[in-house]
Protein backbone atom coordinates (compact mmCIF):
# COMPACT_ATOMS: atom_id res chain seq x y z
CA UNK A 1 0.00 0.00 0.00
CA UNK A 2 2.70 2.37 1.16
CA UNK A 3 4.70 1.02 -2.12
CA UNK A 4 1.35 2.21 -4.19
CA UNK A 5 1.27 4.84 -2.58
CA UNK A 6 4.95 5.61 -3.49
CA UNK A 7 4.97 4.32 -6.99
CA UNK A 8 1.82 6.89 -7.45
CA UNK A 9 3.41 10.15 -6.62
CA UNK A 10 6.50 8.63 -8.45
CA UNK A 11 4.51 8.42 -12.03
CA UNK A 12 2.64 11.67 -11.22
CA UNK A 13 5.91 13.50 -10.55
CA UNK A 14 7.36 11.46 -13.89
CA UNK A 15 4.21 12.86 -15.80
CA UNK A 16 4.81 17.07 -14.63
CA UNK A 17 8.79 17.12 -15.37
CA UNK A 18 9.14 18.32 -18.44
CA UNK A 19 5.52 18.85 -18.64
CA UNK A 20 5.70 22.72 -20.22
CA UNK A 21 8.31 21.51 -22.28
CA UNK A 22 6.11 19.11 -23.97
CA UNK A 23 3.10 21.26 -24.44
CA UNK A 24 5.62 24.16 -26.19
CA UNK A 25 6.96 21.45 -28.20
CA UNK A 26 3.02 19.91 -28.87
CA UNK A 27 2.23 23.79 -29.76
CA UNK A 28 5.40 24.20 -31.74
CA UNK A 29 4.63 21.11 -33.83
CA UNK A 30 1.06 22.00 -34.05
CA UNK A 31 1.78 25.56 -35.57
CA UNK A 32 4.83 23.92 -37.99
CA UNK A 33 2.28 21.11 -38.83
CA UNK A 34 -0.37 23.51 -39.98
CA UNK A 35 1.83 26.04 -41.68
CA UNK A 36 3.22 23.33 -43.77
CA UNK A 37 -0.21 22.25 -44.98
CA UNK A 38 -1.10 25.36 -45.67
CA UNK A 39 2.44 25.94 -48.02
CA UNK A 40 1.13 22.67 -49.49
CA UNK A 41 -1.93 23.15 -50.62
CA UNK A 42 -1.06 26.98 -51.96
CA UNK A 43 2.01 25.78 -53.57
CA UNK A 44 2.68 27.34 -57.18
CA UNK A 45 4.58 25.56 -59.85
CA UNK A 46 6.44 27.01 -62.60
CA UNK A 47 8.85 26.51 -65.40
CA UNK A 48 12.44 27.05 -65.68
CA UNK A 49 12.13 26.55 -69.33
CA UNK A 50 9.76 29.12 -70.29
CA UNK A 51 10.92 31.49 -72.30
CA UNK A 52 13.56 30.46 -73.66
CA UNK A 53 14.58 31.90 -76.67
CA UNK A 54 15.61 29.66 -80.04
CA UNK A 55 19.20 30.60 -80.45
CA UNK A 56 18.33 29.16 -84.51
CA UNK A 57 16.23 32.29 -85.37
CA UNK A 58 19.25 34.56 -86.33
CA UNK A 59 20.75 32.19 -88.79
CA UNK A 60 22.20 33.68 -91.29
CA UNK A 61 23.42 33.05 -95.10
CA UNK A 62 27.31 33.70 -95.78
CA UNK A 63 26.38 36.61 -98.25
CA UNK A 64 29.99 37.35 -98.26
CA UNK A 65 30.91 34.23 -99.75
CA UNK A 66 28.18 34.42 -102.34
CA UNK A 67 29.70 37.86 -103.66
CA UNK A 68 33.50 36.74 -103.48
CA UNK A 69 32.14 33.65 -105.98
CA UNK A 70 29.98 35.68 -107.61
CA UNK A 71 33.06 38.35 -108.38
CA UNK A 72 35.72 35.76 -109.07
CA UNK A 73 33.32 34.06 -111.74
CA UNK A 74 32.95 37.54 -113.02
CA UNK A 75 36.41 38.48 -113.59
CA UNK A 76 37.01 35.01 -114.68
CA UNK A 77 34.76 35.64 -117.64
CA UNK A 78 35.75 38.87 -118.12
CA UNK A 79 39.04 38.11 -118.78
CA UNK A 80 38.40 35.27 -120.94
CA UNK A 81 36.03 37.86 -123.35
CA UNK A 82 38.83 40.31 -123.54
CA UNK A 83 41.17 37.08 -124.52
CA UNK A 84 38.66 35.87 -126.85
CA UNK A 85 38.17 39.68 -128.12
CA UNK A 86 41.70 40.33 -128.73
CA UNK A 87 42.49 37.52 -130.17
CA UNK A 88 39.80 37.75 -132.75
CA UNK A 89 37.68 34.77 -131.35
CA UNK A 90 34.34 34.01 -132.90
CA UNK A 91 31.13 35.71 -131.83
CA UNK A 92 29.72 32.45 -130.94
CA UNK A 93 32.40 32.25 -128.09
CA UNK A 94 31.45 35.15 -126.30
CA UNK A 95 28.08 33.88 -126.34
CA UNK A 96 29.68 30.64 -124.62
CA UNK A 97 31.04 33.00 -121.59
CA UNK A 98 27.94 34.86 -121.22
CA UNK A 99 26.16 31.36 -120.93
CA UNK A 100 28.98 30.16 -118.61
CA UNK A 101 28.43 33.84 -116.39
CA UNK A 102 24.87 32.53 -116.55
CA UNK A 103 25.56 29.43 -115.09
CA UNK A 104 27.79 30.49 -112.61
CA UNK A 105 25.47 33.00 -111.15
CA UNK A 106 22.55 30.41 -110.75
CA UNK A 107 25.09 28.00 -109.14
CA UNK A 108 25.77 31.04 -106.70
CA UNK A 109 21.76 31.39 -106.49
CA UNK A 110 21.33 27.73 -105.69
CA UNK A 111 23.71 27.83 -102.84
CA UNK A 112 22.02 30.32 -100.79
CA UNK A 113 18.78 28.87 -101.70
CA UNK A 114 20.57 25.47 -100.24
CA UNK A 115 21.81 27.83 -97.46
CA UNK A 116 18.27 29.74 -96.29
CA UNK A 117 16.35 26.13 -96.16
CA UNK A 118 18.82 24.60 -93.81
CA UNK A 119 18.62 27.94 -92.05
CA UNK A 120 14.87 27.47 -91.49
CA UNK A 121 14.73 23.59 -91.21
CA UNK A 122 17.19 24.79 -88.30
CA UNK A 123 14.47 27.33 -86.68
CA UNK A 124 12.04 24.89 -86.87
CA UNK A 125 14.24 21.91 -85.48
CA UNK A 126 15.35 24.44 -82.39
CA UNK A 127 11.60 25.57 -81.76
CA UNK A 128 10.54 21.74 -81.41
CA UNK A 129 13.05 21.09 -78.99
CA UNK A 130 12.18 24.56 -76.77
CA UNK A 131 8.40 23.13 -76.65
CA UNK A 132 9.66 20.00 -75.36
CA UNK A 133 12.27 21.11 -72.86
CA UNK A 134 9.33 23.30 -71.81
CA UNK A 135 6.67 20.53 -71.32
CA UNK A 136 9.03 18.42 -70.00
CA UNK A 137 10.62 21.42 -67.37
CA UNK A 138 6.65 21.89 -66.61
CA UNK A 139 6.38 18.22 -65.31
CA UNK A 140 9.69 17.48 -64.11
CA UNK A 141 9.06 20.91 -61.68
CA UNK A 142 6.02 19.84 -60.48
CA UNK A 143 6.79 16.89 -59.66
CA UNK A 144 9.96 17.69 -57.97
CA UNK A 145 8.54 20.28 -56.02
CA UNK A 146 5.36 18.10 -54.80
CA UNK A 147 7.31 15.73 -53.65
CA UNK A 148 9.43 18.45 -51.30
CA UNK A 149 6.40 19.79 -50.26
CA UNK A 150 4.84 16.46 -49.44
CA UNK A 151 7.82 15.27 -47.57
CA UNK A 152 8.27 18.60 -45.63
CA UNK A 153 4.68 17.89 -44.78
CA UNK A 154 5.59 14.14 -43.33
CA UNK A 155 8.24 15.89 -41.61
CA UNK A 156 5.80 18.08 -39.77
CA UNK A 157 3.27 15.64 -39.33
CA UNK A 158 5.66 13.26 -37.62
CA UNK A 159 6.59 15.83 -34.94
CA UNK A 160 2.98 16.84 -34.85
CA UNK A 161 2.49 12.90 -33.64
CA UNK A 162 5.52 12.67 -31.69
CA UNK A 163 4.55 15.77 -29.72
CA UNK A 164 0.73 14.74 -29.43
CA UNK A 165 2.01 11.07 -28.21
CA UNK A 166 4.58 12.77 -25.38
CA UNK A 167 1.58 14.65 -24.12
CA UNK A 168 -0.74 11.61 -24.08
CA UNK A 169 1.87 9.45 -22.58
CA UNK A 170 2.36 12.00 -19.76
CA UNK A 171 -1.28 12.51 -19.27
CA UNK A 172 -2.22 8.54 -19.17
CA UNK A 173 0.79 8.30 -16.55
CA UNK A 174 -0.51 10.93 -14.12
CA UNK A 175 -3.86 9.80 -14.16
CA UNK A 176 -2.41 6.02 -13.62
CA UNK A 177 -0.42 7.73 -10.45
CA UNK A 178 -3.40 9.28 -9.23
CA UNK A 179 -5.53 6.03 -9.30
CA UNK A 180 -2.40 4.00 -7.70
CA UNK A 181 -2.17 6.65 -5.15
CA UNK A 182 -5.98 6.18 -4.27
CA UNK A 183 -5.48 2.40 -4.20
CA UNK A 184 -3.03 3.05 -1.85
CA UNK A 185 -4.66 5.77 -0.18
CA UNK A 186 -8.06 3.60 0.38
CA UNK A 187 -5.56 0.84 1.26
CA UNK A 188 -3.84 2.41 4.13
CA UNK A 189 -7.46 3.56 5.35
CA UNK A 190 -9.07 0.36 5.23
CA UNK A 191 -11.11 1.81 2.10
């Protein structure tokens, strides 16, 4: 009886040390717990690939190479007309160079035409890659970032528990005290 008695005030005591710790920690937890859920369900994804910009679009075509052909050819022909002028050549040759000039300019015209359609089929190539890095950025983020958010969350709610099952532990142990101290109490008076 004396032992219940002393075993009582001995889980009672147990139960109050610490006792304002726990409930600062239980309101602590509580507050962390809440503001967490609250981040969770306002959370805002975005994309680290939006906007950006197709590095493709400013292509250019080598106009400078174009013109040095284009001039070379040129003086080329002009050189062989003064040859074939001084030198008495028939009419029909010069003809022949001015068909060759002819020639040499379309080449020049087909290689820029070559040039501005790998130019675009560049653009378009770069663009289709941007819209998938961005679709892909939007769901890689937001999946990413719910998962943080959900295990920050866990986090939160685990100390929420841990805190709510120190103060229920402390609580059920002071009660048991007080009901081993009556038990020992009623004992001792023949209760």
């Amino acid at each position: 009886m004396i032992g219940q008695l002393i075993g009582g005030a001995a889980s009672i005591a147990g139960s109050m040390i610490g006792g304002r710790r726990r409930r600062e920690e239980q309101k602590r937890a509580n507050a962390e717990f809440a503001a967490q859920k609250q981040a969770f369900q306002d959370f805002t994804f975005t994309n680290p690939f939006r906007g950006l910009e197709n590095v493709a679009e400013d292509l250019t075509i080598n106009q400078d190479a174009a013109q040095f052909q284009a001039q070379q050819t040129d003086a080329a022909l002009a050189q062989s007309l003064q040859a074939a002028t001084l030198t008495g050549g028939a009419p029909g040759g010069a003809q022949a160079i001015a068909q060759a000039a002819l020639r040499s300019k379309a080449g020049i015209s087909a290689d820029i035409a070559r040039q501005e359609q790998a130019n675009m089929a560049a653009r378009v190539n770069q663009q289709a890659k941007l819209q998938q890095l961005e679709a892909q950025g939007e769901e890689d983020i937001q999946s990413q970032q719910y998962l943080q958010q959900g295990e920050l969350l866990n986090m939160s709610s685990a100390r929420k528990v841990a805190a709510d099952q120190a103060r229920a532990t402390a609580t059920k142990q002071l009660v048991g005290g007080i009901g081993q101290m009556a038990q020992g109490a009623g004992g001792l008076f023949g209760l």
